Short mmCIF file of C-alpha atoms in Angstrom, two decimals:
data_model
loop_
_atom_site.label_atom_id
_atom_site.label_comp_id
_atom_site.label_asym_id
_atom_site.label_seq_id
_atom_site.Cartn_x
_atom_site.Cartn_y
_atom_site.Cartn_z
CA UNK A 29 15.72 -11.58 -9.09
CA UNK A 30 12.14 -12.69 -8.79
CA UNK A 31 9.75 -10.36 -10.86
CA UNK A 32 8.42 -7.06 -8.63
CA UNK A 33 4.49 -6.92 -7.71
CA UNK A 34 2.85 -3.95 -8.06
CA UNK A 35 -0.07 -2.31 -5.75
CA UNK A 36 -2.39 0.22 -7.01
CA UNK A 37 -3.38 2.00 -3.89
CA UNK A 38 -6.32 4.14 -3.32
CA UNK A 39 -8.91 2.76 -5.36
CA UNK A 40 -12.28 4.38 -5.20
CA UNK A 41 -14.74 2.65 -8.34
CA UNK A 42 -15.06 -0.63 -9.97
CA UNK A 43 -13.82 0.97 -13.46
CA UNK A 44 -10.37 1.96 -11.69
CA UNK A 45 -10.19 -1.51 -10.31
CA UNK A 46 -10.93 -3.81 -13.07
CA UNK A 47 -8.11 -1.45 -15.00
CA UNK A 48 -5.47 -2.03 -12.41
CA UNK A 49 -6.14 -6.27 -12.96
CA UNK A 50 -5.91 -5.93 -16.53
CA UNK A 51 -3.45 -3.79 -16.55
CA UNK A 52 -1.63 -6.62 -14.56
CA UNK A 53 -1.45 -5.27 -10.86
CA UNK A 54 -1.09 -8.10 -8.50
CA UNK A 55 -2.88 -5.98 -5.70
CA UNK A 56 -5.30 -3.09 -4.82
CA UNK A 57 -5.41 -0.78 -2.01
CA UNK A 58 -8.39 0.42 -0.55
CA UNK A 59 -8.16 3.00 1.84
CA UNK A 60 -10.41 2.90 5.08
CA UNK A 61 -9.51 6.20 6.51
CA UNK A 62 -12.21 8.75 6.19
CA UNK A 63 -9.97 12.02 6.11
CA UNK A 64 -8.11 10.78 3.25
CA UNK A 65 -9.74 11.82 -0.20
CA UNK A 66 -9.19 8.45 -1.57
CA UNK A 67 -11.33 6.93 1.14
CA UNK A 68 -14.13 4.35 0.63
CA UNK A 69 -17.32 3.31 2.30
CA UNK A 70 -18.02 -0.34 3.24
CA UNK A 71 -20.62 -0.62 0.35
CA UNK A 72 -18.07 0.95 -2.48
CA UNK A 73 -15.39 -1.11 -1.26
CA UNK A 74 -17.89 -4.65 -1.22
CA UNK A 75 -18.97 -3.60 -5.19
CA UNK A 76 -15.28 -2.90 -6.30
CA UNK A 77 -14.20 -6.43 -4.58
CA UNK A 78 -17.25 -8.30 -5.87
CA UNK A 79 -16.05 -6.63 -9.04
CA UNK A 80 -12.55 -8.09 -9.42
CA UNK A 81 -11.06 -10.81 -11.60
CA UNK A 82 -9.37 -13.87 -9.20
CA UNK A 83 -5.66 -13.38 -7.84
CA UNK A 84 -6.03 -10.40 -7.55
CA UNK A 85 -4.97 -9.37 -3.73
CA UNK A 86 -7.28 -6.84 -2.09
CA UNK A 87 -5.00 -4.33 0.65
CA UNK A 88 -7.44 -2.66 3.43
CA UNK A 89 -5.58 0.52 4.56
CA UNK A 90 -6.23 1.77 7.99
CA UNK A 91 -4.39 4.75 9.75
CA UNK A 92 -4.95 4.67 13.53
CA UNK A 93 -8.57 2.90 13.19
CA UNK A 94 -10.34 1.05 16.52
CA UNK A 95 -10.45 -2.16 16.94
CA UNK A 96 -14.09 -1.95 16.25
CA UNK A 97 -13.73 -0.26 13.65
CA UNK A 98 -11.82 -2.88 11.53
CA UNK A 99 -13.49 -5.93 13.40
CA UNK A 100 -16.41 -4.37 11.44
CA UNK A 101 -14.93 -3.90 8.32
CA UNK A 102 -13.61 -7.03 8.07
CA UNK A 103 -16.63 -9.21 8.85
CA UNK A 104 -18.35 -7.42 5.94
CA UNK A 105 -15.16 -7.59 3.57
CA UNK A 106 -13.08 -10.78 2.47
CA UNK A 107 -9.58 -8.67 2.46
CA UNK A 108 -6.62 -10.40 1.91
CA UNK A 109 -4.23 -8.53 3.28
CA UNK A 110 -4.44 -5.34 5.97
CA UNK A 111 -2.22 -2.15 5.76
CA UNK A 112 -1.22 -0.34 8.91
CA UNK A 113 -0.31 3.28 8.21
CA UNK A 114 -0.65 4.98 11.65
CA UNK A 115 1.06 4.16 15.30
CA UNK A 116 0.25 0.83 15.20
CA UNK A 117 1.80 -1.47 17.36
CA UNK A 118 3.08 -4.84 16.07
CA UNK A 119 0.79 -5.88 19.06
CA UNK A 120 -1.64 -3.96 17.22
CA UNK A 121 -1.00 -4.96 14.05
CA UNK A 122 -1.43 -9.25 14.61
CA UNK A 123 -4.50 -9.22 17.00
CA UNK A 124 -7.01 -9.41 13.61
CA UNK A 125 -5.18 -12.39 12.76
CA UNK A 126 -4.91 -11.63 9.15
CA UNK A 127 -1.64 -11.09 6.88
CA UNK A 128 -0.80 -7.85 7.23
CA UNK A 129 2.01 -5.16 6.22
CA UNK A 130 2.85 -2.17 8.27
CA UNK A 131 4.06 1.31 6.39
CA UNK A 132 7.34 3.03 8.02
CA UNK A 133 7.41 6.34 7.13
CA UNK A 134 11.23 7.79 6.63
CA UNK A 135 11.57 9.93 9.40
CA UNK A 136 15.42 11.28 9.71
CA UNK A 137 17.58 9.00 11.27
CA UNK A 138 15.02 6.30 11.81
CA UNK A 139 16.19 2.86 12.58
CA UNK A 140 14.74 0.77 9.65
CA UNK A 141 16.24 -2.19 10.93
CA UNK A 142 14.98 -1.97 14.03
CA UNK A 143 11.64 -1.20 12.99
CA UNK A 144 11.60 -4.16 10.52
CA UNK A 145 12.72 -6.48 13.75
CA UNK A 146 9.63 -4.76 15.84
CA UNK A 147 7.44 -5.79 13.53
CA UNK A 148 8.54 -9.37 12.80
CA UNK A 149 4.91 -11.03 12.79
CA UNK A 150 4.58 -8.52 9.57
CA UNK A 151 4.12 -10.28 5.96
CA UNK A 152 6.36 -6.91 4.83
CA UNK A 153 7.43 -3.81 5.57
CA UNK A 154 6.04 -0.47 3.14
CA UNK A 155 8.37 2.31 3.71
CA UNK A 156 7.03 5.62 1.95
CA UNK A 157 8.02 9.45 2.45
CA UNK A 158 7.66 11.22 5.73
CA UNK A 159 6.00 14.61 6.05
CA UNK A 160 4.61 15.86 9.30
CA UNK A 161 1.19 15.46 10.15
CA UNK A 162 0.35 13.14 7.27
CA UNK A 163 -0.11 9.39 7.30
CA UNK A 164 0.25 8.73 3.36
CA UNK A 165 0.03 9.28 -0.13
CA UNK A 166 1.91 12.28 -0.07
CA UNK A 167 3.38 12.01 -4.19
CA UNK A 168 6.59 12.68 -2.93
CA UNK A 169 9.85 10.32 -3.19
CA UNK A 170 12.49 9.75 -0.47
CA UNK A 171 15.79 9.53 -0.77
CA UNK A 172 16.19 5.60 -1.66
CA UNK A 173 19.44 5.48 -0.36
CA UNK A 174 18.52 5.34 3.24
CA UNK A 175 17.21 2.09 3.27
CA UNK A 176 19.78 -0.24 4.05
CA UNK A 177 20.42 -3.67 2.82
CA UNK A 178 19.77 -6.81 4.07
CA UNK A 179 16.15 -6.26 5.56
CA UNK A 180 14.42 -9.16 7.74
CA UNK A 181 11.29 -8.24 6.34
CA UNK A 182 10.33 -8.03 2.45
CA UNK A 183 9.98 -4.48 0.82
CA UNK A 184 7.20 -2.16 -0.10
CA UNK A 185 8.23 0.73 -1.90
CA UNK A 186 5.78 3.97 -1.87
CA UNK A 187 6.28 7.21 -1.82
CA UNK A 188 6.39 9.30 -5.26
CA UNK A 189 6.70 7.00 -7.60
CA UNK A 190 5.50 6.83 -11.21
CA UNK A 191 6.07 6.00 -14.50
CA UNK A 192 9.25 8.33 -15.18
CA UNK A 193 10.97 6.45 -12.04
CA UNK A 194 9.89 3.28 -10.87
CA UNK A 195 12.53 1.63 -13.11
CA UNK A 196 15.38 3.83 -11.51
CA UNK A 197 13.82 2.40 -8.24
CA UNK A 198 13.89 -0.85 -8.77
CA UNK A 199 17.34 -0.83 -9.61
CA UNK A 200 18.45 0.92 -6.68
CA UNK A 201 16.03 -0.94 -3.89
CA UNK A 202 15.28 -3.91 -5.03
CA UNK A 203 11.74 -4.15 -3.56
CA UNK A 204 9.75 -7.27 -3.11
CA UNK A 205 6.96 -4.53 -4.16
CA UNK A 206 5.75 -1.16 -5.45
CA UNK A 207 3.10 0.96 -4.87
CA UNK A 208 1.66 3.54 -6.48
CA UNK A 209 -1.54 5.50 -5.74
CA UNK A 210 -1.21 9.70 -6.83
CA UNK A 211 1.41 8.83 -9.71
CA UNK A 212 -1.10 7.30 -11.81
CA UNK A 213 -4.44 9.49 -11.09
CA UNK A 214 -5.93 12.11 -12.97
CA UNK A 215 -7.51 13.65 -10.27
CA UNK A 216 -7.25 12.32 -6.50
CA UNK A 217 -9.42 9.42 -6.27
CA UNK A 218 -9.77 8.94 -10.40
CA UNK A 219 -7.08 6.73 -12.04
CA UNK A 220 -5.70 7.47 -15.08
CA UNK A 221 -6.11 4.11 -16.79
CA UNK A 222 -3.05 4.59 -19.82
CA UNK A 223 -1.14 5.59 -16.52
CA UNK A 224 -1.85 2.30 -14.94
CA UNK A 225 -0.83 0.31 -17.75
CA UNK A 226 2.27 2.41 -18.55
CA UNK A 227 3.07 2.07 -14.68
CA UNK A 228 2.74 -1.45 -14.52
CA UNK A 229 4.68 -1.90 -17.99
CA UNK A 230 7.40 -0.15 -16.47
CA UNK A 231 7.92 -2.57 -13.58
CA UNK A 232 7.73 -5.61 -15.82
CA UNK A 233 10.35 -4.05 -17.79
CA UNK A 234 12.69 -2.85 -14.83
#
């Protein structure tokens, strides 16, 4: 098996980024949805890029956003990769032509095959918990055992993970990825840099 990448979502300062690529993350989520309190502006998000070491991957994460809306976000930002965590359609989803990944969250009895086969054009599929009435980055894990095997798309795992059981998951799922955004803050918004490593040293070694 091919070694897991890991994501550290919801970056909000340079500091927090630069700790995530030395730490080892492959990839960084910023989050471009304003009611979320990991949210960033245009500027903050330009100084925390400009910031970064190379091959590093930089993850915009939009939740229902017009087409304006990114259009403008990404003619002032060189992201690598976007993040669709609302209704998006896979329609949606391709028009920006840009690699992108679209999150599933695991509603009861929801057809993750299916879904994965909707959104075909997608570079992978991140399936994280479902709670009514919020989009993301709840800090709560569901049960791993409802995603089946055999997937047409590669794997994003969110959704409550964190030091004490991202090895556990790994073993079970066998994700292409991981992401992690709450389980490794000290406060929403503020990442707890030992966290980060200790995260990211946990994947390595599952």
């Amino acid at each position: 098996m091919s070694a897991v990448r890991v994501k550290i979502c919801g970056i909000t300062c340079v500091e927090d980024a630069l700790a995530a690529a030395h730490a080892g993350a492959d990839a960084i989520g910023l989050v471009f949805y304003r009611k979320s309190p990991r949210s960033v502006s245009i500027p903050q998000a330009k100084r925390i890029i400009s910031a970064l070491p190379p091959f590093v991957t930089t993850v915009g994460l939009f939740v229902d956003a017009s087409r304006c809306e990114i259009d403008e976000t990404l003619d002032a930002l060189p992201l690598d990769l976007l993040q669709f965590h609302g209704e998006e359609t896979a329609a949606d989803c391709a028009r920006y032509r840009r690699p992108y990944m679209k999150a599933l969250r695991m509603k009861p009895g929801e057809d993750i095959a299916a879904r994965c086969q909707e959104y075909a054009s997608a570079n992978a599929i991140l399936l994280d918990t479902y709670v009514q009435g919020v989009p993301g980055g709840t800090g709560q894990a569901f049960d791993w055992a409802q995603i089946p095997q055999g997937l047409s798309r590669p794997i994003v795992l969110a959704g409550g993970l964190g030091i004490e059981n991202v090895a556990d998951a790994i073993a079970r799922v066998r994700p292409y990825a991981v992401d992690v955004s709450g389980g490794v803050e000290s406060t929403k918004g503020i990442k707890d840099h030992e966290k980060v490593r200790a995260f990211v040293d946990a994947v390595r070694r599952g």
